[in-house]
Short mmCIF file of C-alpha atoms in Angstrom, two decimals:
data_model
loop_
_atom_site.label_atom_id
_atom_site.label_comp_id
_atom_site.label_asym_id
_atom_site.label_seq_id
_atom_site.Cartn_x
_atom_site.Cartn_y
_atom_site.Cartn_z
CA MET B 1 32.51 -7.21 -29.71
CA ARG B 2 30.09 -10.13 -29.65
CA ALA B 3 26.62 -9.17 -30.95
CA THR B 4 23.60 -10.79 -32.58
CA LEU B 5 23.01 -10.56 -36.31
CA PHE B 6 19.70 -10.63 -38.20
CA ARG B 7 19.83 -10.70 -42.00
CA LEU B 8 17.14 -8.73 -43.85
CA TYR B 9 16.35 -9.43 -47.52
CA PHE B 10 14.22 -6.65 -49.02
CA GLN B 11 11.38 -7.87 -51.20
CA GLY B 12 10.69 -4.63 -53.05
CA PRO B 13 11.25 -0.86 -52.96
CA LEU B 14 11.48 1.29 -49.88
CA LYS B 15 12.09 4.96 -49.15
CA ALA B 16 15.18 4.44 -46.96
CA LEU B 17 17.10 1.62 -45.31
CA PRO B 18 15.89 1.04 -41.71
CA ARG B 19 17.48 3.21 -39.05
CA ALA B 20 17.58 2.21 -35.40
CA PRO B 21 15.11 4.66 -33.72
CA THR B 22 12.41 4.21 -36.39
CA LEU B 23 12.83 0.42 -36.49
CA LEU B 24 12.60 0.31 -32.68
CA GLY B 25 9.37 2.32 -32.92
CA HIS B 26 7.92 -0.29 -35.29
CA LEU B 27 8.91 -3.08 -32.88
CA LEU B 28 7.41 -1.30 -29.88
CA TRP B 29 4.08 -0.87 -31.68
CA TRP B 30 4.15 -4.64 -32.33
CA TYR B 31 4.92 -5.13 -28.61
CA ARG B 32 1.89 -3.02 -27.67
CA TYR B 33 -0.36 -4.96 -30.05
CA THR B 34 0.78 -8.37 -28.72
CA HIS B 35 1.51 -7.68 -25.02
CA GLY B 36 -0.73 -4.70 -24.19
CA ARG B 37 -0.30 -1.06 -23.21
CA GLU B 38 0.79 -1.75 -19.61
CA ALA B 39 3.61 -4.04 -20.79
CA LEU B 40 4.78 -1.33 -23.20
CA GLU B 41 4.75 1.31 -20.46
CA GLU B 42 6.83 -0.99 -18.22
CA LEU B 43 9.33 -1.47 -21.05
CA LEU B 44 9.51 2.31 -21.61
CA GLU B 45 10.31 2.71 -17.89
CA ARG B 46 13.26 0.34 -18.39
CA LEU B 47 14.32 2.27 -21.48
CA GLN B 48 14.42 5.45 -19.38
CA GLN B 49 17.31 3.88 -17.46
CA GLU B 50 19.75 1.37 -18.96
CA PRO B 51 18.15 -0.18 -22.07
CA PRO B 52 18.04 -4.02 -22.03
CA PHE B 53 18.97 -4.10 -25.72
CA ARG B 54 20.27 -1.79 -28.45
CA LEU B 55 19.63 -1.91 -32.20
CA SER B 56 21.94 -0.78 -34.98
CA SER B 57 20.75 0.81 -38.17
CA VAL B 58 20.75 -1.52 -41.20
CA TYR B 59 23.75 -1.83 -43.54
CA PRO B 60 24.79 -4.10 -46.40
CA GLU B 61 26.31 -7.12 -44.65
CA GLY B 62 30.08 -6.78 -44.35
CA TRP B 63 29.96 -2.96 -44.27
CA LEU B 64 29.76 -0.44 -41.43
CA PRO B 65 29.53 3.37 -41.23
CA ARG B 66 32.86 5.20 -41.40
CA PRO B 67 33.72 6.41 -37.88
CA LYS B 68 33.80 10.22 -37.66
CA LEU B 69 37.39 10.38 -36.37
CA PRO B 70 39.74 13.40 -36.57
CA PRO B 71 40.57 13.81 -40.30
CA VAL B 72 43.95 13.11 -41.84
CA GLN B 73 45.55 15.92 -43.88
CA VAL B 74 45.78 15.07 -47.60
CA GLU B 75 47.25 17.29 -50.37
CA GLU B 76 46.32 15.22 -53.45
CA THR B 77 42.95 16.36 -54.83
CA ALA B 78 41.73 12.97 -56.11
CA LEU B 79 42.57 11.26 -52.84
CA ARG B 80 40.95 14.06 -50.85
CA LYS B 81 37.73 13.70 -52.89
CA ALA B 82 37.76 9.92 -52.44
CA LEU B 83 38.03 10.36 -48.68
CA LYS B 84 35.26 12.98 -48.62
CA SER B 85 32.74 10.76 -50.43
CA LEU B 86 33.39 7.63 -48.34
CA SER B 87 30.50 6.77 -46.00
CA LEU B 88 30.67 2.96 -45.59
CA VAL B 89 33.78 0.84 -44.93
CA ARG B 90 34.47 -2.90 -44.84
CA LEU B 91 34.78 -4.66 -41.49
CA ASP B 92 38.58 -5.02 -41.77
CA THR B 93 38.92 -1.33 -42.65
CA PHE B 94 36.75 -0.42 -39.65
CA GLN B 95 39.11 -2.49 -37.48
CA ALA B 96 42.12 -0.58 -38.82
CA LEU B 97 40.36 2.76 -38.35
CA ALA B 98 39.44 1.87 -34.77
CA GLU B 99 43.10 1.10 -33.98
CA ARG B 100 45.03 3.67 -36.05
CA GLY B 101 42.64 6.48 -36.96
CA GLU B 102 42.04 7.95 -40.42
CA GLU B 103 45.60 7.28 -41.60
CA ALA B 104 44.43 3.71 -42.14
CA LEU B 105 42.18 4.95 -44.95
CA LEU B 106 45.17 5.97 -47.10
CA GLU B 107 45.81 2.29 -47.87
CA ALA B 108 42.21 1.05 -47.74
CA PRO B 109 40.74 -0.60 -50.88
CA GLU B 110 37.59 1.55 -50.53
CA VAL B 111 39.72 4.66 -51.17
CA LEU B 112 42.14 3.14 -53.68
CA GLY B 113 39.24 2.02 -55.88
CA GLY B 114 38.95 -1.72 -55.36
CA ALA B 115 36.00 -2.07 -53.00
CA ARG B 116 32.45 -0.74 -53.12
CA PRO B 117 29.35 -1.68 -51.09
CA PRO B 118 26.52 -3.46 -52.97
CA GLU B 119 24.70 -0.99 -55.20
CA VAL B 120 21.13 -0.03 -54.38
CA ARG B 121 19.24 1.00 -57.50
CA ARG B 122 17.50 4.38 -57.18
CA LEU B 123 14.42 5.52 -59.08
CA ARG B 124 12.68 8.90 -59.01
CA ARG B 125 8.97 8.96 -59.77
CA THR B 126 6.82 12.01 -60.52
CA ARG B 127 3.53 12.06 -58.68
CA VAL B 128 0.40 14.21 -58.71
CA GLY B 129 -0.74 16.06 -55.60
CA VAL B 130 -4.17 14.98 -54.32
CA ASP B 131 -6.87 17.21 -52.88
CA ARG B 132 -7.83 15.15 -49.82
CA ALA B 133 -11.18 16.92 -49.40
CA ALA B 134 -12.35 16.41 -52.97
CA GLY B 135 -10.47 13.20 -53.73
CA THR B 136 -9.18 14.62 -56.99
CA ALA B 137 -5.84 15.77 -58.41
CA CYS B 138 -4.66 19.25 -57.38
CA PRO B 139 -4.11 21.39 -60.53
CA GLY B 140 -0.43 22.32 -60.95
CA VAL B 141 0.82 20.22 -58.01
CA LEU B 142 3.55 17.80 -59.13
CA PHE B 143 6.34 16.39 -56.97
CA THR B 144 8.98 13.68 -57.19
CA GLN B 145 9.89 10.92 -54.76
CA GLU B 146 12.99 8.73 -54.71
CA TYR B 147 12.74 5.01 -54.01
CA LEU B 148 15.46 2.46 -53.25
CA PHE B 149 15.46 -0.98 -54.90
CA PRO B 150 17.92 -3.23 -53.00
CA ASP B 151 18.86 -6.52 -54.62
CA PRO B 152 16.48 -9.07 -52.98
CA LYS B 153 19.36 -11.60 -52.79
CA THR B 154 21.74 -9.21 -50.99
CA PRO B 155 21.68 -9.61 -47.19
CA HIS B 156 21.46 -6.46 -45.10
CA ALA B 157 22.65 -6.66 -41.52
CA LEU B 158 20.85 -5.60 -38.35
CA TYR B 159 22.98 -5.93 -35.20
CA VAL B 160 21.64 -6.26 -31.65
CA LEU B 161 23.36 -5.84 -28.29
CA GLY B 162 21.75 -7.30 -25.16
CA GLU B 163 18.54 -9.28 -24.84
CA ALA B 164 15.15 -7.97 -25.92
CA PRO B 165 12.30 -8.87 -23.49
CA PHE B 166 10.41 -10.46 -26.39
CA ASP B 167 11.03 -12.69 -29.39
CA LEU B 168 12.92 -10.25 -31.61
CA GLY B 169 12.88 -12.58 -34.63
CA GLU B 170 9.07 -12.84 -34.46
CA ALA B 171 8.73 -9.06 -34.09
CA LEU B 172 11.04 -8.38 -37.05
CA ALA B 173 9.15 -10.89 -39.19
CA PHE B 174 5.92 -8.98 -38.41
CA VAL B 175 7.50 -5.65 -39.36
CA GLY B 176 8.92 -7.20 -42.53
CA GLU B 177 5.48 -8.50 -43.53
CA MET B 178 3.69 -5.20 -42.79
CA GLY B 179 6.45 -3.01 -44.27
CA TYR B 180 8.94 -0.55 -42.83
CA GLY B 181 8.76 3.24 -43.03
CA GLY B 182 6.89 5.55 -45.37
CA GLN B 183 4.22 4.18 -47.72
CA ALA B 184 4.24 0.74 -46.10
CA GLY B 185 0.47 0.80 -46.63
CA VAL B 186 0.99 0.58 -50.41
CA GLY B 187 3.58 -2.22 -50.19
CA LEU B 188 6.91 -0.49 -49.58
CA GLY B 189 9.51 -1.59 -47.04
CA ARG B 190 8.82 -5.32 -46.94
CA PHE B 191 11.60 -7.73 -46.06
CA ARG B 192 12.36 -11.34 -45.13
CA VAL B 193 14.31 -12.10 -41.94
CA GLU B 194 16.97 -14.72 -41.15
CA GLY B 195 18.54 -15.16 -37.75
CA PRO B 196 19.55 -14.71 -35.03
CA PHE B 197 23.25 -15.49 -35.59
CA PRO B 198 26.20 -14.72 -33.28
CA VAL B 199 28.68 -12.27 -34.81
CA ASP B 200 31.92 -10.56 -33.78
CA LEU B 201 32.10 -6.88 -34.72
CA PRO B 202 35.44 -5.07 -35.10
CA GLU B 203 36.69 -2.63 -32.48
CA ALA B 204 39.96 -1.44 -30.92
CA GLU B 205 41.57 -3.63 -28.28
CA ALA B 206 42.01 -0.79 -25.77
CA PRO B 207 39.31 1.74 -26.73
CA ASN B 208 38.96 5.16 -25.17
CA ALA B 209 35.87 6.19 -27.16
CA TYR B 210 33.00 4.59 -29.06
CA ALA B 211 31.69 4.91 -32.62
CA THR B 212 27.96 4.32 -32.88
CA LEU B 213 26.09 2.21 -35.43
CA ALA B 214 22.85 4.09 -34.66
CA PRO B 215 21.75 7.74 -34.44
CA GLY B 216 22.49 9.12 -30.99
CA PRO B 217 21.82 12.09 -28.70
CA LEU B 218 23.94 15.22 -28.86
CA GLU B 219 24.96 14.81 -25.21
CA GLY B 220 28.36 13.15 -24.84
CA ALA B 221 29.33 13.25 -28.53
CA LEU B 222 33.03 13.96 -29.27
CA TYR B 223 33.20 13.90 -33.09
CA TYR B 224 29.88 13.88 -34.85
CA GLU B 225 27.59 14.98 -37.67
CA VAL B 226 24.26 16.51 -36.70
CA GLU B 227 20.98 15.98 -38.51
CA PRO B 228 17.57 17.54 -37.82
CA TYR B 229 14.77 15.01 -37.49
CA TRP B 230 11.04 15.51 -37.72
CA GLY B 231 9.47 12.06 -37.69
CA ARG B 232 5.91 10.97 -38.24
CA LEU B 233 3.79 9.11 -35.71
CA GLY B 234 3.32 5.41 -36.39
CA GLY B 235 1.07 2.53 -35.44
CA ALA B 236 -2.45 3.56 -34.40
CA TYR B 237 -1.57 7.26 -34.77
CA VAL B 238 -0.79 7.22 -38.50
CA GLY B 239 -2.74 9.93 -40.32
CA ALA B 240 -4.09 11.79 -37.26
CA LYS B 241 -1.37 14.27 -36.23
CA PRO B 242 1.48 12.86 -38.28
CA PHE B 243 4.51 14.79 -37.07
CA LYS B 244 6.49 14.40 -33.86
CA ARG B 245 8.18 17.39 -32.27
CA PRO B 246 11.42 18.13 -34.21
CA TYR B 247 14.82 17.62 -32.61
CA LEU B 248 18.52 17.26 -33.40
CA ARG B 249 20.50 14.02 -33.25
CA THR B 250 23.83 12.66 -34.46
CA LYS B 251 24.28 10.41 -37.48
CA GLU B 252 25.69 6.88 -37.52
CA GLY B 253 29.49 6.78 -37.19
CA SER B 254 29.57 9.62 -34.64
CA VAL B 255 32.05 9.09 -31.80
CA TYR B 256 31.19 9.26 -28.09
CA ARG B 257 33.14 9.21 -24.86
CA ARG B 258 30.82 6.49 -23.50
CA PRO B 259 27.77 4.46 -24.64
CA THR B 260 25.21 7.20 -24.09
CA HIS B 261 21.47 6.61 -24.09
CA ARG B 262 18.49 8.96 -23.91
CA LEU B 263 14.73 8.60 -24.19
CA LEU B 264 13.67 11.93 -25.68
CA GLU B 265 10.08 13.18 -25.42
CA VAL B 266 8.82 14.39 -28.80
CA THR B 267 5.09 14.71 -28.12
CA PRO B 268 3.58 17.21 -30.59
CA THR B 269 1.90 20.38 -29.34
CA GLU B 270 -1.45 18.68 -29.87
CA PRO B 271 -1.06 15.05 -28.67
CA PRO B 272 -2.59 12.34 -30.87
CA GLU B 273 -4.95 11.47 -27.99
CA ALA B 274 -5.58 12.79 -24.49
CA GLY B 275 -2.73 11.82 -22.15
CA ALA B 276 -0.56 10.28 -24.87
CA ARG B 277 3.18 10.94 -24.75
CA VAL B 278 5.54 10.24 -27.64
CA TRP B 279 9.16 9.13 -27.14
CA GLU B 280 12.20 8.73 -29.34
CA ALA B 281 14.90 6.30 -28.10
CA LEU B 282 18.43 7.41 -28.98
CA SER B 283 20.88 4.67 -27.96
CA VAL B 284 24.53 4.68 -28.95
CA PHE B 285 25.43 1.26 -30.41
CA PRO B 286 29.06 1.32 -29.28
CA LEU B 287 32.10 -0.10 -31.07
CA GLY B 288 35.38 0.81 -29.35
CA VAL B 289 37.85 3.13 -31.12
CA ARG B 290 40.98 5.04 -30.13
CA VAL B 291 40.96 8.81 -30.58
CA TRP B 292 44.01 9.79 -28.56
CA ASP B 293 47.02 8.20 -26.87
CA SER B 294 46.95 8.22 -23.07
#
């Protein structure tokens, strides 16, 4: 499949690699700041129907999420453990999986020990709870947070399908300068952008299902892993009523019958301002796979 590639180079720590719905939220706040509220509402109307573009989550370049295909039966314990722990696969392994199913993993270098994605260094820090009213430390309140430290020279790939109705490179550069995700206000989540570049992504020649590179809705999923999600509000609403309404979605690699899309309303019980509505865009980023023989 022909897509567009942007390379992200992280300039410091972050709490998690960018995932499609949250990254899209950052971009849409930028769109509101630069084009106005009416333009954003018009774009949301288009997103209610067929989205003009779809974003993937971000992966180390050359690696994709393992499609959640029907599992192959394995007796050997070491091999079974290696299969269980595998979450990312190389592009050529993804191509083989899309065509032949999980049997292709039995001869893949990721399982046989010769291939690993670039390591992201992890660091846990102990922090002190703060009494917001008094501005002092809360006695007895300690907690830990984990941070990721990607190699700043390692490119991470963001894939795009379709055409965004704005300059996506400019919008990504803004997000990269301001920071992505939690604690961006204290310098986390900053990245440098290169692109766009054309890229061909692997998929089966005659697919009858689709593995997604982004979290998706539960509707239409064939083989999937569910995760609960309770996101915070961003942009101008940070700090007011921070949590969106919780919901369930599928993880990257889940397999669908067709490229499903849904704009899910997650407005909290008390909206951040009168008349405000909060949306979460769940778009399957589809790469064709075969899950049965017709």
